[in-house]
Amino acid sequence: QVQLVQSGAEVKKSGASVKVSCKASGYTFNGYYIHWVRQAPGQGFEWMGWINPNSGGTNYAQKFQGWVTMTRDTSIKTAYMDLSRLKSDDTAVYYCARDKYLGLGYFDLWGRGTLVIVSS
Amino acid sequence: QSALTQPPSASGSPGQSVTISCTGASSDVGTYNYVSWYQHHPGNAPKVMIYEVSKRPSGVPDRFSGSKSGNTASLTVSGLQAEDEADYYCSSYAGSNNLVFGGGTKLTVL
């Protein structure tokens, strides 16, 4: 079955880091970029960046440069998003999504999201 | 880059048509034909309804259509059905490997 399965909800303290995983199945993992998108409570989607699973190359939205790290482990077909120095307004649902157009933004497959709650 | 601008809400009765706009800039929507629309039922994974401005993925009803004029893209839902009630988001490629989303529109079927 073609799917992206994300890790479970996290509760973190301000200043901590969180690492969310996104495991792919049913398709060639290396063939599609993985993007990360977040949605804060009551807000819209916010694009964070992407990773090319084939090369490990990354591209981050300017807002997140310096505090997000996207990695992957091709042996287990899993992408990771690591966000550091968490603040309360990082509380959001974090989604991974497969890009059929290698960075141009055609997300044909999404994970169900991982809720990250940041408490002070 | 700034988020694309969508109306916060839209509504229509069953069977009617509704159009949701998505206004960007010449640096994103106005230049690139990589505009997508996503349907999101909260709690579920989002689903792509339109890509490349007006293309429909397999399985998406032809009641959904997309278009673009200048810096504004639009999603039209014809023959509204109860299951169309959801949040809709547009996105656009914005050059230099960047993407931008709209703020979302809550579609209510009256």
XYZ file of C-alpha atoms in Angstrom:
230
model
C 0.000 0.000 0.000
C 1.351 3.389 -1.012
C 1.504 5.490 2.129
C 3.482 7.760 4.408
C 3.288 6.830 8.074
C 4.350 9.458 10.570
C 5.500 9.099 14.143
C 3.228 9.782 17.079
C 2.395 12.945 18.928
C 5.067 14.701 20.974
C 4.984 17.053 23.938
C 8.114 19.134 24.386
C 9.325 21.912 26.628
C 10.328 25.290 25.233
C 13.921 25.238 24.065
C 13.936 21.508 23.370
C 14.138 19.797 19.994
C 11.736 17.429 18.284
C 12.371 14.844 15.591
C 9.419 13.651 13.513
C 9.691 10.642 11.230
C 7.900 9.805 8.006
C 8.129 6.224 6.767
C 7.353 5.537 3.133
C 5.970 2.301 1.780
C 4.646 0.977 -1.489
C 6.762 3.099 -3.819
C 10.373 3.874 -4.715
C 11.459 6.107 -1.844
C 14.374 7.647 -3.741
C 12.172 8.744 -6.603
C 10.242 11.554 -4.937
C 11.171 14.553 -2.830
C 9.671 14.669 0.650
C 8.399 18.009 1.866
C 7.418 19.082 5.351
C 4.435 21.326 5.949
C 3.012 22.467 9.267
C -0.333 23.764 10.440
C -0.609 25.680 13.681
C -3.969 25.603 15.503
C -6.545 27.584 13.540
C -3.991 28.522 10.914
C -3.224 27.551 7.336
C -0.478 25.405 5.920
C 3.102 26.623 6.126
C 5.760 25.116 3.888
C 9.001 24.274 5.684
C 11.223 22.708 3.059
C 12.134 19.497 1.277
C 14.675 16.709 1.142
C 15.744 14.751 -1.906
C 15.924 11.187 -0.586
C 18.194 10.164 -3.449
C 20.997 12.629 -2.756
C 20.168 13.834 0.731
C 20.088 17.369 -0.615
C 17.806 19.759 1.209
C 16.137 23.106 0.715
C 14.579 25.001 3.606
C 12.187 27.910 3.632
C 14.052 31.037 4.655
C 12.098 31.265 7.911
C 13.352 27.861 9.056
C 16.967 28.075 7.954
C 19.266 27.464 10.894
C 16.770 25.647 13.055
C 15.268 22.870 10.952
C 17.190 19.847 9.710
C 15.775 17.323 7.286
C 17.458 13.976 6.885
C 16.665 10.547 5.578
C 17.619 6.902 6.029
C 17.175 5.170 2.703
C 17.717 1.727 4.232
C 14.423 2.040 6.078
C 12.709 4.433 3.638
C 12.240 7.075 6.298
C 12.549 10.835 6.243
C 13.047 12.929 9.360
C 12.375 16.531 10.316
C 14.264 17.896 13.298
C 13.193 21.267 14.710
C 15.319 22.808 17.433
C 14.920 25.600 19.991
C 11.192 25.038 20.141
C 8.870 27.863 21.124
C 5.196 27.775 22.010
C 4.224 28.981 18.550
C 5.838 25.875 17.071
C 2.853 23.969 18.414
C 1.361 22.539 15.238
C 0.546 19.461 13.238
C 3.546 18.582 11.086
C 2.902 16.793 7.796
C 5.225 15.084 5.390
C 4.199 14.952 1.755
C 5.539 13.323 -1.386
C 6.241 15.651 -4.311
C 5.605 14.113 -7.670
C 7.332 17.065 -9.361
C 10.704 17.106 -7.624
C 10.361 20.339 -5.726
C 7.731 22.110 -7.784
C 4.979 21.264 -5.367
C 2.596 18.573 -6.550
C 1.890 16.719 -3.321
C 0.132 13.546 -4.354
C 0.621 11.685 -1.087
C 0.520 13.014 2.465
C 1.068 11.588 5.898
C -1.688 11.982 8.461
C 0.307 14.458 10.480
C 2.166 14.519 13.781
C 0.968 16.807 16.541
C 3.765 18.581 18.356
C 2.830 20.504 21.476
C 5.358 22.877 22.970
C 4.760 23.864 26.554
C 6.537 26.439 28.610
C 7.683 35.187 0.617
C 4.147 36.113 1.689
C 1.354 33.594 1.888
C -1.126 33.499 -0.949
C -4.432 35.223 -0.184
C -7.621 33.188 -0.004
C -11.028 34.165 1.336
C -11.480 32.643 4.786
C -14.848 31.171 3.906
C -17.112 30.261 1.020
C -20.470 28.567 0.866
C -23.113 27.225 -1.456
C -26.159 25.029 -1.512
C -26.098 21.477 -2.842
C -25.997 21.494 -6.623
C -24.678 25.036 -6.857
C -21.229 26.140 -7.953
C -18.702 27.974 -5.830
C -15.370 29.521 -6.777
C -12.466 30.047 -4.394
C -9.774 32.529 -5.326
C -6.075 32.425 -4.545
C -4.176 35.662 -5.090
C -0.422 35.749 -5.199
C 2.169 37.868 -6.928
C 4.084 38.039 -10.156
C 6.852 36.100 -8.400
C 4.709 33.040 -7.814
C 1.204 32.513 -9.233
C 1.739 35.087 -11.943
C 4.867 33.434 -13.321
C 4.564 29.723 -12.678
C 1.895 27.264 -13.752
C 2.609 25.113 -10.720
C -0.477 25.942 -8.716
C -2.089 23.130 -6.765
C -5.261 22.883 -4.712
C -5.696 20.626 -1.691
C -8.813 19.485 0.115
C -8.430 18.950 3.833
C -10.896 17.366 6.169
C -9.378 18.146 9.592
C -7.934 15.051 11.169
C -7.276 13.459 7.797
C -4.437 13.660 5.332
C -4.867 16.466 2.765
C -5.770 15.411 -0.768
C -4.672 17.038 -4.010
C -7.605 18.094 -6.164
C -5.882 20.167 -8.858
C -2.261 20.463 -9.979
C -0.526 22.574 -12.618
C -3.362 25.121 -12.394
C -6.053 23.029 -14.043
C -5.114 19.347 -14.157
C -7.130 16.820 -12.203
C -5.481 13.742 -10.713
C -7.052 10.414 -11.424
C -10.031 9.837 -9.173
C -10.918 13.477 -8.581
C -14.431 14.243 -9.829
C -14.684 16.543 -12.838
C -16.858 18.792 -10.686
C -13.539 20.264 -9.549
C -11.788 22.595 -11.959
C -8.973 25.110 -11.764
C -7.929 28.178 -13.696
C -5.592 31.140 -13.510
C -5.629 34.738 -14.638
C -2.664 36.947 -13.910
C -1.679 36.623 -10.277
C -4.927 34.915 -9.241
C -5.759 31.236 -9.428
C -9.225 29.869 -8.851
C -10.828 26.599 -7.849
C -14.404 25.999 -8.926
C -16.545 23.282 -7.426
C -19.663 22.605 -9.482
C -22.661 20.592 -8.415
C -21.787 20.989 -4.737
C -22.188 17.901 -2.601
C -22.188 17.521 1.140
C -18.857 15.720 1.100
C -17.216 18.743 -0.527
C -17.447 20.573 2.782
C -13.818 20.931 3.844
C -10.900 23.331 4.008
C -9.229 24.127 0.690
C -5.670 25.352 0.275
C -3.847 26.600 -2.770
C -0.107 26.435 -3.213
C 2.296 27.772 -5.791
C 5.890 27.330 -6.758
C 7.622 30.635 -6.033
C 10.962 30.187 -7.734
C 14.377 29.436 -6.222
C 13.126 26.106 -4.886
C 10.500 27.784 -2.731
C 6.810 27.050 -2.298
C 4.062 29.093 -0.745
C 0.586 28.179 0.507
C -2.605 30.148 0.835
C -4.225 30.709 4.205
C -7.054 28.299 3.438
C -10.777 28.619 2.718
C -13.450 26.842 4.686
C -16.116 25.654 2.270
C -19.547 25.153 3.781
C -22.312 23.304 1.974
C -25.535 24.867 3.218
